[in-house]
Tab-separated table of C-alpha atoms in Angstrom:
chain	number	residue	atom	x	y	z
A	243	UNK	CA	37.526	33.201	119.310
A	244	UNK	CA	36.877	36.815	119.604
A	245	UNK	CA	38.799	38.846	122.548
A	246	UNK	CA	38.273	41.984	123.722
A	247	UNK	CA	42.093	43.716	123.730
A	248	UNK	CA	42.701	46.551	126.153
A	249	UNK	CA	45.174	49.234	126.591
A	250	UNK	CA	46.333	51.178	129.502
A	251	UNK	CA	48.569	54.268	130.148
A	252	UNK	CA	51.598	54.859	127.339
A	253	UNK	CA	50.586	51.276	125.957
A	254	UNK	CA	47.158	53.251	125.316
A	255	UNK	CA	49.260	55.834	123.597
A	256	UNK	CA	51.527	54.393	121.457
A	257	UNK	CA	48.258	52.133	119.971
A	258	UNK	CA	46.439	54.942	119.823
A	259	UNK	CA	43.174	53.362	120.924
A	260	UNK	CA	42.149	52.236	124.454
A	261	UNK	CA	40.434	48.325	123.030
A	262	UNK	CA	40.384	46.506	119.783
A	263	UNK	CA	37.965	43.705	119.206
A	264	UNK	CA	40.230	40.673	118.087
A	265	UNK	CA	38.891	37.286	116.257
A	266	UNK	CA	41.884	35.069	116.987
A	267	UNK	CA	43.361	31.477	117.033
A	268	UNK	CA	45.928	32.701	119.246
A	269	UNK	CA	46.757	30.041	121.967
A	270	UNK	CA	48.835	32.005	124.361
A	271	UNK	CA	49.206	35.622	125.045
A	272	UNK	CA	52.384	35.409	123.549
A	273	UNK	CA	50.675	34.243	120.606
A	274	UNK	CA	48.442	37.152	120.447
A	275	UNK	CA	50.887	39.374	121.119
A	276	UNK	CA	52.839	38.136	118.149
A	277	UNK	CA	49.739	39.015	115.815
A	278	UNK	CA	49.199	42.192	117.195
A	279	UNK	CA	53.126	42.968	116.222
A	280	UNK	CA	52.446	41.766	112.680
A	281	UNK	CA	49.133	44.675	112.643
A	282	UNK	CA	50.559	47.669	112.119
A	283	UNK	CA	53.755	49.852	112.885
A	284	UNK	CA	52.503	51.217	115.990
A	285	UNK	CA	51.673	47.539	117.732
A	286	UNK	CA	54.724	46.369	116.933
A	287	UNK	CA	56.308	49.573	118.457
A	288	UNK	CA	54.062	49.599	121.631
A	289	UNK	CA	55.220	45.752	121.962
A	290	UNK	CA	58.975	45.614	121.650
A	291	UNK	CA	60.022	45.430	124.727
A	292	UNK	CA	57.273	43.053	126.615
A	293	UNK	CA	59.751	43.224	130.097
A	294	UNK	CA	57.930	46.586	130.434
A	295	UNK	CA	54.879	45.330	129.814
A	296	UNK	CA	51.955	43.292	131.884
A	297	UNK	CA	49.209	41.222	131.233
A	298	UNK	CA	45.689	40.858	132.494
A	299	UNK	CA	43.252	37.964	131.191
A	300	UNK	CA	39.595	38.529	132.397
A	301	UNK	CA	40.512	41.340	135.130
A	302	UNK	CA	43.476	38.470	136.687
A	303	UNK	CA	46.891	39.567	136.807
A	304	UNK	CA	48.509	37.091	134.563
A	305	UNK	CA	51.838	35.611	132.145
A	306	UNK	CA	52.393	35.877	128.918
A	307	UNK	CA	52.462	32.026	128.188
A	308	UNK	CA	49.158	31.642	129.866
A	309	UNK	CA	46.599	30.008	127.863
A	310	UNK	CA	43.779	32.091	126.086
A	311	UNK	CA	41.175	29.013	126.186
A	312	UNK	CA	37.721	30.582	127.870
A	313	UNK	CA	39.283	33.999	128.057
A	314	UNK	CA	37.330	37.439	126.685
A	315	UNK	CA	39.123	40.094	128.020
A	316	UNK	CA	43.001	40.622	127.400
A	317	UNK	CA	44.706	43.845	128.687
A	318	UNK	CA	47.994	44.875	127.955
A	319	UNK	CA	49.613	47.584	130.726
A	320	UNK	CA	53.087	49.107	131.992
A	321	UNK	CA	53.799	48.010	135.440
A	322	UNK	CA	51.152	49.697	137.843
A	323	UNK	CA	52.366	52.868	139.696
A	324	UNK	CA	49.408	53.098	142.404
A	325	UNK	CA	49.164	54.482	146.005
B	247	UNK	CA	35.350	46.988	154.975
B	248	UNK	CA	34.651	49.265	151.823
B	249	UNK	CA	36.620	49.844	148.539
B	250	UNK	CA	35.828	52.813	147.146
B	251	UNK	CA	37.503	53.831	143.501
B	252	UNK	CA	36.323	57.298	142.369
B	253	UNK	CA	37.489	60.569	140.782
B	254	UNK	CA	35.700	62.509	143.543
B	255	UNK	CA	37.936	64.032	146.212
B	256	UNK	CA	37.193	62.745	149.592
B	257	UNK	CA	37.970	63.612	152.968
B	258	UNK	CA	40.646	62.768	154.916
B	259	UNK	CA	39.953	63.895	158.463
B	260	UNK	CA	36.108	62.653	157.845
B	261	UNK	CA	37.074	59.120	156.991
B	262	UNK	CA	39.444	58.811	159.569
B	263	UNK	CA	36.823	60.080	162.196
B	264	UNK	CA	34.301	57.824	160.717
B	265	UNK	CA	36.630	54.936	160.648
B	266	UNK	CA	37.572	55.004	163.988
B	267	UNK	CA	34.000	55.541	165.492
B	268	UNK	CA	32.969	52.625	163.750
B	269	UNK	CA	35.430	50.047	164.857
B	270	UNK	CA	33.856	48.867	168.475
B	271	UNK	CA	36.368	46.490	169.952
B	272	UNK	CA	39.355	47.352	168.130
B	273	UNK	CA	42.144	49.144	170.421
B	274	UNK	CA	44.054	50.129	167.668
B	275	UNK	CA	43.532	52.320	164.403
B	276	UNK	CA	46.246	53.067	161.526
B	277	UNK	CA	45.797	55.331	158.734
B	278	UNK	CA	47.889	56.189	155.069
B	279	UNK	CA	47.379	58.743	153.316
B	280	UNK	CA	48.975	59.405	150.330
B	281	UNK	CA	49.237	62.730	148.774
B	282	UNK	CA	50.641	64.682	145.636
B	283	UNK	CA	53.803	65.577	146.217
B	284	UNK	CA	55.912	68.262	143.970
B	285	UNK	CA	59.740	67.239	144.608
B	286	UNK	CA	60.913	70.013	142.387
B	287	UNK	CA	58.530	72.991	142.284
B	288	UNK	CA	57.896	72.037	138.529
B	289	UNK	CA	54.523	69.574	138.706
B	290	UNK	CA	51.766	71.361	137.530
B	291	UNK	CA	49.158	68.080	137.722
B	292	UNK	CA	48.723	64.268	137.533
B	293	UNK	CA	46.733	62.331	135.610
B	294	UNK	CA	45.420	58.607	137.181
B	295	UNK	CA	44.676	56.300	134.596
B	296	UNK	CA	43.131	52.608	136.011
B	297	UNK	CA	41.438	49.966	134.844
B	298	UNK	CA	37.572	49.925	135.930
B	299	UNK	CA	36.470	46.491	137.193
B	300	UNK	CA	39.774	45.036	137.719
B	301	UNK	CA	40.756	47.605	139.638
B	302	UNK	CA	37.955	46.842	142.618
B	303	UNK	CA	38.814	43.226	142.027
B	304	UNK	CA	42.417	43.785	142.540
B	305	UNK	CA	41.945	46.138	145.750
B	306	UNK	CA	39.101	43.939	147.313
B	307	UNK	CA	41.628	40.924	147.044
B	308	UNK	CA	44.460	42.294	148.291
B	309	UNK	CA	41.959	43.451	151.520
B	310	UNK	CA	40.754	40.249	151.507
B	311	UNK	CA	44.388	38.641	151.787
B	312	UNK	CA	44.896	41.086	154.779
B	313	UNK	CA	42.127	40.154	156.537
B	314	UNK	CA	43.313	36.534	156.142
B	315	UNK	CA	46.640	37.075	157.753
B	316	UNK	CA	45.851	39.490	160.739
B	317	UNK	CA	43.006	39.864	162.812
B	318	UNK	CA	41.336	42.855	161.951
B	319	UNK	CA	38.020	44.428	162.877
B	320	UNK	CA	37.753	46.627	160.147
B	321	UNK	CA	39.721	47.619	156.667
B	322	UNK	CA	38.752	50.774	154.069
B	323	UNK	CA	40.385	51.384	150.454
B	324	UNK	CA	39.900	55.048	149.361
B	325	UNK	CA	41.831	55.803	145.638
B	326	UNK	CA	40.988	58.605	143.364
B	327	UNK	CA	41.267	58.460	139.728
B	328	UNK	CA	41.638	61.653	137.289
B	329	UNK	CA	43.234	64.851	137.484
B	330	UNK	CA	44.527	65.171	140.594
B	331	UNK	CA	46.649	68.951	141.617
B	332	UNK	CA	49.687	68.904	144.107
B	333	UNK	CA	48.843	68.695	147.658
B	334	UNK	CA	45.589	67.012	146.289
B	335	UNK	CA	45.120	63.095	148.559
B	336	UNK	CA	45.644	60.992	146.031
B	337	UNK	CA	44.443	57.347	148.374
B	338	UNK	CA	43.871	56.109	151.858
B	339	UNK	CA	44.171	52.994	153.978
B	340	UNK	CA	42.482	52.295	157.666
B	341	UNK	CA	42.629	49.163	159.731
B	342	UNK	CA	41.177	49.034	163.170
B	343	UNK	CA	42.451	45.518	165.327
B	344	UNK	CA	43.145	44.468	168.612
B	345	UNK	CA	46.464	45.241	168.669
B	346	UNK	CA	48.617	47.775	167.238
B	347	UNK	CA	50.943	45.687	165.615
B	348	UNK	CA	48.475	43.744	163.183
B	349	UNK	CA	46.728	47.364	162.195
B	350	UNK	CA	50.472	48.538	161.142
B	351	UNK	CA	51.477	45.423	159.854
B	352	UNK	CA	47.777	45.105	157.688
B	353	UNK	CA	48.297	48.336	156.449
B	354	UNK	CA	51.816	48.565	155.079
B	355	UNK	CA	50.564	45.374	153.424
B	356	UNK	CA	47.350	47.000	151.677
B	357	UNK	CA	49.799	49.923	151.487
B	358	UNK	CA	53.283	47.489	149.401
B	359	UNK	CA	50.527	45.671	147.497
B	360	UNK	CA	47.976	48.487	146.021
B	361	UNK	CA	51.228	50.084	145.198
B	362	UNK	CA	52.367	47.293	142.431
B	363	UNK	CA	49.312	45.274	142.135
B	364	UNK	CA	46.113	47.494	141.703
B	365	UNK	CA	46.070	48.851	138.472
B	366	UNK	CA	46.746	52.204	138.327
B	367	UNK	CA	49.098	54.552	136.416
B	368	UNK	CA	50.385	57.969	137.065
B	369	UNK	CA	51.392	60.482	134.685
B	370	UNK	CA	52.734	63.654	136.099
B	371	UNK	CA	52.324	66.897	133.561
B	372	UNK	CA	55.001	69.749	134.460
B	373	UNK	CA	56.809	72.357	132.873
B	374	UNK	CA	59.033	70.180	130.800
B	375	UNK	CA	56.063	67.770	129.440
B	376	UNK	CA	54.420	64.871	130.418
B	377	UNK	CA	55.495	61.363	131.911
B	378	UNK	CA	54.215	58.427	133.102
B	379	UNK	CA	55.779	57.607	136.518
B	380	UNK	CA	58.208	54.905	136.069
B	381	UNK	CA	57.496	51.278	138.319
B	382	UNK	CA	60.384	51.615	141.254
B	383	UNK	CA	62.249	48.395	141.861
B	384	UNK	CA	61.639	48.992	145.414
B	385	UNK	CA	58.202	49.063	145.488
B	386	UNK	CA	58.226	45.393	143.501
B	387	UNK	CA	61.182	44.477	146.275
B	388	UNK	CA	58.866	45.592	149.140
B	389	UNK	CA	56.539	42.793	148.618
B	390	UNK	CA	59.150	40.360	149.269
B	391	UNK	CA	58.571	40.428	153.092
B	392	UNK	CA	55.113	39.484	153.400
C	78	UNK	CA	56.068	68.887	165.520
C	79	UNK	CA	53.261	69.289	168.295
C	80	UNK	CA	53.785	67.159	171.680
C	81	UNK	CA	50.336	67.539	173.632
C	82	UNK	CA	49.617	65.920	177.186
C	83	UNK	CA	45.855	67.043	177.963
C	84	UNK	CA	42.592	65.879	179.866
C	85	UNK	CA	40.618	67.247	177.096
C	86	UNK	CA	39.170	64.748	174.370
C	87	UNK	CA	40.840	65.372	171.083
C	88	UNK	CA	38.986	65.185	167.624
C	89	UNK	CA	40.882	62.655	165.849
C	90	UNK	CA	39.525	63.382	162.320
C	91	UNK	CA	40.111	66.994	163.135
C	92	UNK	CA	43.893	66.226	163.983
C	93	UNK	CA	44.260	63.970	160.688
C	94	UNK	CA	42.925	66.447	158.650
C	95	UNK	CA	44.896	69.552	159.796
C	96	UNK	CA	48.123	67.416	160.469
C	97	UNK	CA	47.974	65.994	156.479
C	98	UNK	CA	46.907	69.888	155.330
C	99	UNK	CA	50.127	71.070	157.054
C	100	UNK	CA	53.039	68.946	155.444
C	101	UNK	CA	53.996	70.312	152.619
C	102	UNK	CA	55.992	68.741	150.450
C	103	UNK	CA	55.529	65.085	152.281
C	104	UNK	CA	53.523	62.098	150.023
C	105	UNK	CA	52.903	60.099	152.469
C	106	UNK	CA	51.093	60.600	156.501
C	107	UNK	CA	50.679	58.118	158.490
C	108	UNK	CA	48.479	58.237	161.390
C	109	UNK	CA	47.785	56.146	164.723
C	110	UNK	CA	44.700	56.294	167.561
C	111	UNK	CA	44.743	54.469	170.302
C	112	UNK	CA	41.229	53.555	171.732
C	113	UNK	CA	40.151	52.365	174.976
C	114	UNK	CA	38.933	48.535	174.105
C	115	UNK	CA	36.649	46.662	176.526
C	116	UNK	CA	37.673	42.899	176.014
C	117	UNK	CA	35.103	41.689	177.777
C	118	UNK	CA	31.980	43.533	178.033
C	119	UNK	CA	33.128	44.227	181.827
C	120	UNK	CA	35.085	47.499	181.881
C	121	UNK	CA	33.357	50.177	183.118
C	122	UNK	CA	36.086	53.091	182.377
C	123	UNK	CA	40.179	54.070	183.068
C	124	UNK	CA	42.150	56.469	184.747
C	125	UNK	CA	45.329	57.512	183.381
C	126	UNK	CA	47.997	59.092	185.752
C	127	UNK	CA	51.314	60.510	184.106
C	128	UNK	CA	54.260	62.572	185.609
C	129	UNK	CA	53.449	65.841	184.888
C	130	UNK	CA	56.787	67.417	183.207
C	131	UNK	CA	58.801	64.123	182.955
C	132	UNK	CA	55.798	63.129	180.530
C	133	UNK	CA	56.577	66.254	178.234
C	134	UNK	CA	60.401	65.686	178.449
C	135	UNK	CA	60.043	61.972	177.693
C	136	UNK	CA	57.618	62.447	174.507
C	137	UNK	CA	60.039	65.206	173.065
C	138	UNK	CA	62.917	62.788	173.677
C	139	UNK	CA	61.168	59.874	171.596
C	140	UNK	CA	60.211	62.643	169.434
C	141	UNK	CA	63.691	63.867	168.630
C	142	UNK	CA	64.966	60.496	168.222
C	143	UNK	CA	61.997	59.628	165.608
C	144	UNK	CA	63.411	62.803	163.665
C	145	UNK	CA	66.726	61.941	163.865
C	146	UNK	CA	66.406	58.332	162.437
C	147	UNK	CA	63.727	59.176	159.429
C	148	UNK	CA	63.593	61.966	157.569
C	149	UNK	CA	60.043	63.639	158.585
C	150	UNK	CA	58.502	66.500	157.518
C	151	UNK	CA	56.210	66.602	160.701
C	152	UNK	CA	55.247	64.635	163.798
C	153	UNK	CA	52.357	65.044	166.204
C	154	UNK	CA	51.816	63.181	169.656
C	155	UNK	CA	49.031	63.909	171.318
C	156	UNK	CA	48.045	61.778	174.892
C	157	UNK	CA	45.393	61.956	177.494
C	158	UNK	CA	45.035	61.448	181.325
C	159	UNK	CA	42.334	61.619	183.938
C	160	UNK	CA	38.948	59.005	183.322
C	161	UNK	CA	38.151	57.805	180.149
C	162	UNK	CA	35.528	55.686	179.645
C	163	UNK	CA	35.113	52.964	176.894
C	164	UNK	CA	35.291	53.868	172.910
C	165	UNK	CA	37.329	56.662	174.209
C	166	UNK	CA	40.368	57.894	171.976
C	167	UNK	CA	43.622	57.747	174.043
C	168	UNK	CA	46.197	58.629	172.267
C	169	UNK	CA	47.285	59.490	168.682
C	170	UNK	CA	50.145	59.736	166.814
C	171	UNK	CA	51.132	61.337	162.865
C	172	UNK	CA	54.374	61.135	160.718
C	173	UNK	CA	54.422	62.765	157.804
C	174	UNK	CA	57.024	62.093	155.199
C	175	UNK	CA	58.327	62.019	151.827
C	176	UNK	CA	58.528	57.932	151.456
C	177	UNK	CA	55.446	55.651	153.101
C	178	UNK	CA	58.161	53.391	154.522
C	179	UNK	CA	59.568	56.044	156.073
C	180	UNK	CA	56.265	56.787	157.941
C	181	UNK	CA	55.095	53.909	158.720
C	182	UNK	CA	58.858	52.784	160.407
C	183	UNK	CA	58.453	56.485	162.816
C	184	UNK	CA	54.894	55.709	163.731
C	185	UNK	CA	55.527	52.278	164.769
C	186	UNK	CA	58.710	53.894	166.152
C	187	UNK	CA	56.873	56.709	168.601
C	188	UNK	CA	54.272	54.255	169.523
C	189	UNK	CA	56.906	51.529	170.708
C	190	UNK	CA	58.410	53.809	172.940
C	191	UNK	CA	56.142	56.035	174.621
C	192	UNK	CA	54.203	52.777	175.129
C	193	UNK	CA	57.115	51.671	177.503
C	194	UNK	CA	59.382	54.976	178.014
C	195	UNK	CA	56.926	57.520	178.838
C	196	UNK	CA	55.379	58.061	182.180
C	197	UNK	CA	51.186	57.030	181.869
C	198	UNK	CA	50.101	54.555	184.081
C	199	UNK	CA	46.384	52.891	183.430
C	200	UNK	CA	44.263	51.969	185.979
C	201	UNK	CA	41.071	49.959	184.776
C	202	UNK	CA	38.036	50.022	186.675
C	203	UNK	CA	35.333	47.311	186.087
C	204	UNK	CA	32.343	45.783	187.940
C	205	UNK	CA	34.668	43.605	189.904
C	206	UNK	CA	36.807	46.469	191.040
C	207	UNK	CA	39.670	48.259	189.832
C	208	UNK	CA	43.160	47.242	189.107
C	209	UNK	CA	46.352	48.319	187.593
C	210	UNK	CA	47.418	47.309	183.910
C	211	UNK	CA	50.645	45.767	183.789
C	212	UNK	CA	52.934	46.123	181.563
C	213	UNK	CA	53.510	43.256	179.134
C	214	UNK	CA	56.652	41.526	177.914
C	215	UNK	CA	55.965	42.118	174.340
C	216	UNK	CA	56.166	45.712	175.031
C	217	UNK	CA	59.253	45.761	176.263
C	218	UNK	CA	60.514	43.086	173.432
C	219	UNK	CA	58.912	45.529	171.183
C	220	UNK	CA	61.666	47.775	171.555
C	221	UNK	CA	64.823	45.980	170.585
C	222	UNK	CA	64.229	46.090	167.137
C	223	UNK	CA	64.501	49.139	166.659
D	237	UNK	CA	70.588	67.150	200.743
D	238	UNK	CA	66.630	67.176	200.185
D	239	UNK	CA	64.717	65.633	197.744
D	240	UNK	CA	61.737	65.700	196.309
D	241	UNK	CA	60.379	61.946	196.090
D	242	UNK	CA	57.933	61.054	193.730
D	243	UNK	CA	55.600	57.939	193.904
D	244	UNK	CA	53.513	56.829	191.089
D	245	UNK	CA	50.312	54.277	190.381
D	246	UNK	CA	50.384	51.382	192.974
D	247	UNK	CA	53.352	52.501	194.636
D	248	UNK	CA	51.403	56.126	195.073
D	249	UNK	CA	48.569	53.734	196.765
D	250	UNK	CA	50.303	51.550	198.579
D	251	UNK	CA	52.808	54.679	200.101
D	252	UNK	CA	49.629	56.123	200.580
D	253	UNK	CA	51.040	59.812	199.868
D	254	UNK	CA	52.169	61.298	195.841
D	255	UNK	CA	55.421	62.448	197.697
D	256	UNK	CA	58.035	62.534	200.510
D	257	UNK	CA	60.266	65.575	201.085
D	258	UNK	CA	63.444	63.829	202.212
D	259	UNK	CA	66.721	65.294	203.926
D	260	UNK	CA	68.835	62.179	203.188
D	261	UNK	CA	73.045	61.424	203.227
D	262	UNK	CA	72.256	58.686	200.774
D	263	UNK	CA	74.831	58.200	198.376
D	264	UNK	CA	72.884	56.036	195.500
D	265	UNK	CA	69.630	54.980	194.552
D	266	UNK	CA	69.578	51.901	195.974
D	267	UNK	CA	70.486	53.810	199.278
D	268	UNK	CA	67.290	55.867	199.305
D	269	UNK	CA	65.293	52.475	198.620
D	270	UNK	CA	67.078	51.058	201.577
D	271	UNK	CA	66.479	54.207	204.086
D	272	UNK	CA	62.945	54.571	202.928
D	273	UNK	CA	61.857	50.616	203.648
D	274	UNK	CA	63.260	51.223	207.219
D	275	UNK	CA	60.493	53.922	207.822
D	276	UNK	CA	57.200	52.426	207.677
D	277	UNK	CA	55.751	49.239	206.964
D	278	UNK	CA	53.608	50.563	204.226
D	279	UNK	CA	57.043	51.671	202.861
D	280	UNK	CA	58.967	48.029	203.228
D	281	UNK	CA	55.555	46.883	201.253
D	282	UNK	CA	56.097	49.104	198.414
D	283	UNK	CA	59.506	48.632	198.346
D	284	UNK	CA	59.798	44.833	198.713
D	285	UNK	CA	60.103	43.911	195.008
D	286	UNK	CA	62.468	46.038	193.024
D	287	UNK	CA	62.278	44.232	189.807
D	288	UNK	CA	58.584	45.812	189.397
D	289	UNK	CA	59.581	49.581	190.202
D	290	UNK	CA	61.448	51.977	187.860
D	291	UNK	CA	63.436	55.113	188.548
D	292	UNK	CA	63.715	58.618	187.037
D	293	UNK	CA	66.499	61.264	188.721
D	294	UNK	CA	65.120	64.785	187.881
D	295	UNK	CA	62.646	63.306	185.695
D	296	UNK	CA	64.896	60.683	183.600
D	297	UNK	CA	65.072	57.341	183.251
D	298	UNK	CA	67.561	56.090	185.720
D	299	UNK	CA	68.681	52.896	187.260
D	300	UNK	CA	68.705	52.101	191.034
D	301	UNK	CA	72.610	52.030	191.160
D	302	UNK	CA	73.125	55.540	189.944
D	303	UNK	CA	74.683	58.236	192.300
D	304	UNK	CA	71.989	60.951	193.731
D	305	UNK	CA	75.116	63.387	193.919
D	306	UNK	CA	73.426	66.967	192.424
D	307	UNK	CA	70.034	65.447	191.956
D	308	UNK	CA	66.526	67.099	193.205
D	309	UNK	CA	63.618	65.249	192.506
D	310	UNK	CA	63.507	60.904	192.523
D	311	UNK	CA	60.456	59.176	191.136
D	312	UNK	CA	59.309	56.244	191.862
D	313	UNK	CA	56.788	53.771	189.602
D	314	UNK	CA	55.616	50.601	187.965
D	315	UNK	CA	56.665	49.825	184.248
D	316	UNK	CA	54.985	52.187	182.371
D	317	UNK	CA	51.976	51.672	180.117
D	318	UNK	CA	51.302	54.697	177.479
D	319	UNK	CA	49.915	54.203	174.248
């Protein structure tokens, strides 16, 4: 399947790019997150410590052993600081 | 009820006027408004980063949950995105009910849950650098109550 | 802090606007208005008596007590007597402050007890004659949680 | 000693007048109540149920077994209803 990966705030930053368009077998977001570690230096970096980090599948606050079945849109975010 | 999610300023007084004209039947109006705040004399300006299309999502459930648990006659969501200045309003709330005790109640409720749950993300430029404002623990504990 | 007992109409935007404009240094304002409701499609307007002096004295008290239990930048009560007629604005109050809990807790605060503490008295006039709202239970129960 | 008494909101209408100057020897409260229902009807009427009328001594909250020793002006009125 092919995703569309976003990237918010210092997650944005460390990755250095706000998406990435992602053809994947992944079967969890844990999954996916484990190939994104395995890209480069800077995903595995901007992943290390996934406590700090949330998940989003299609716009939904979600976990990270939630299935990726029917999903297009993963985003990847540091807890959300509104108001 | 309105959402509204833009980089625009808007006006506080205005809306609140508005708000409160427009709410026939309700006895009771409550407003929040949050603004930029410079503890130390060092914050030069504030970036808000969100997520557009999830954010409205996120804001018009978390009005719609309110609406579910208290009876009230009318709701708005005002939050700005961009650079944003001290002293700048950074968001609002209304409710308009009945009674005064649902329009506080519905509000510190929009108020606890836009606060960890809407995605947004602050980072504050000053002297020293730039940060992104760190998640408090007490803002995650403050949706315990509801 | 502004305590103001008037027959004039107030502009509540107006008093949002400037109140919010004037705290420096606070993130969060909180504001309440207090409208005259007709339940049932019967009231025809209100008269609001108060005891001139003890009203002042009992709004500064609640006032002072507010202060001393949050730390606010600013507060502003502002309540009406003489006729009013439906849609009306009563009443309003504003906390300003550096944490939202913190306004939100004073707010609720002032309006708990000048609801029951401070001399007004509302007399409600309607097609099948005028009578004298009582005051409820819940009111009163209102205050012991504070 | 003279007072100044106050009456408020339904007691104001059923007294019929917003206030009595009184030259009284009454030593509480609950003495004043007592001297004023032996004056008029309309005053026994007003007075009949305390557990609906509140009290302020030179405009503060009192109760109606305080002493009037040193006070000037007693008000009379229903539970209040601000807000």
């Amino acid at each position: 399947m092919t995703l569309t990966v976003l990237y918010f705030a210092w997650l944005r930053e460390r990755i250095g790019e706000p998406r990435d368009t992602i053809t994947t077998e992944a079967a969890t977001v844990a999954d996916l997150v484990a190939e994104l570690r395995t890209r480069e230096e800077r995903y595995a970096l901007a992943f290390s410590d996934l406590g700090s980090i949330r998940v989003a599948l299609d716009q939904e606050l979600s976990e990270f052993d939630a299935p990726l079945a029917g999903v297009r849109e993963v985003a990847f975010f540091p807890p959300m600081t509104g108001g | 009820m309105a959402i509204r999610v833009q980089e625009a300023p808007f006006d506080y007084g205005a809306e609140c006027s508005a708000f409160a004209a427009g709410t026939e039947g309700a006895g009771a109006v409550v407003t929040f408004c949050g603004i930029v705040r410079d503890n130390d004399g060092t914050l030069r300006g504030m970036d808000i980063e969100h997520y557009p299309g999830m954010t409205e999502r996120a804001l018009a459930g978390i009005e719609a949950e309110a609406r579910n648990r208290w009876p009230l006659s009318d709701a708005l969501i005002i939050h700005r995105f961009g650079p944003l200045v001290p002293n700048d309003m950074i968001m609002m709330v209304a409710t308009a009910a009945r009674h005064r005790a649902d329009a506080f109640a519905a509000a510190e409720f929009l108020m606890d849950y836009l606060k960890s749950r809407a995605p947004f993300w602050k980072k504050e430029h000053s002297a020293d650098g730039a940060d992104w404002v760190a998640a408090k623990d007490e803002d995650e504990a403050a949706l315990t109550r509801w």
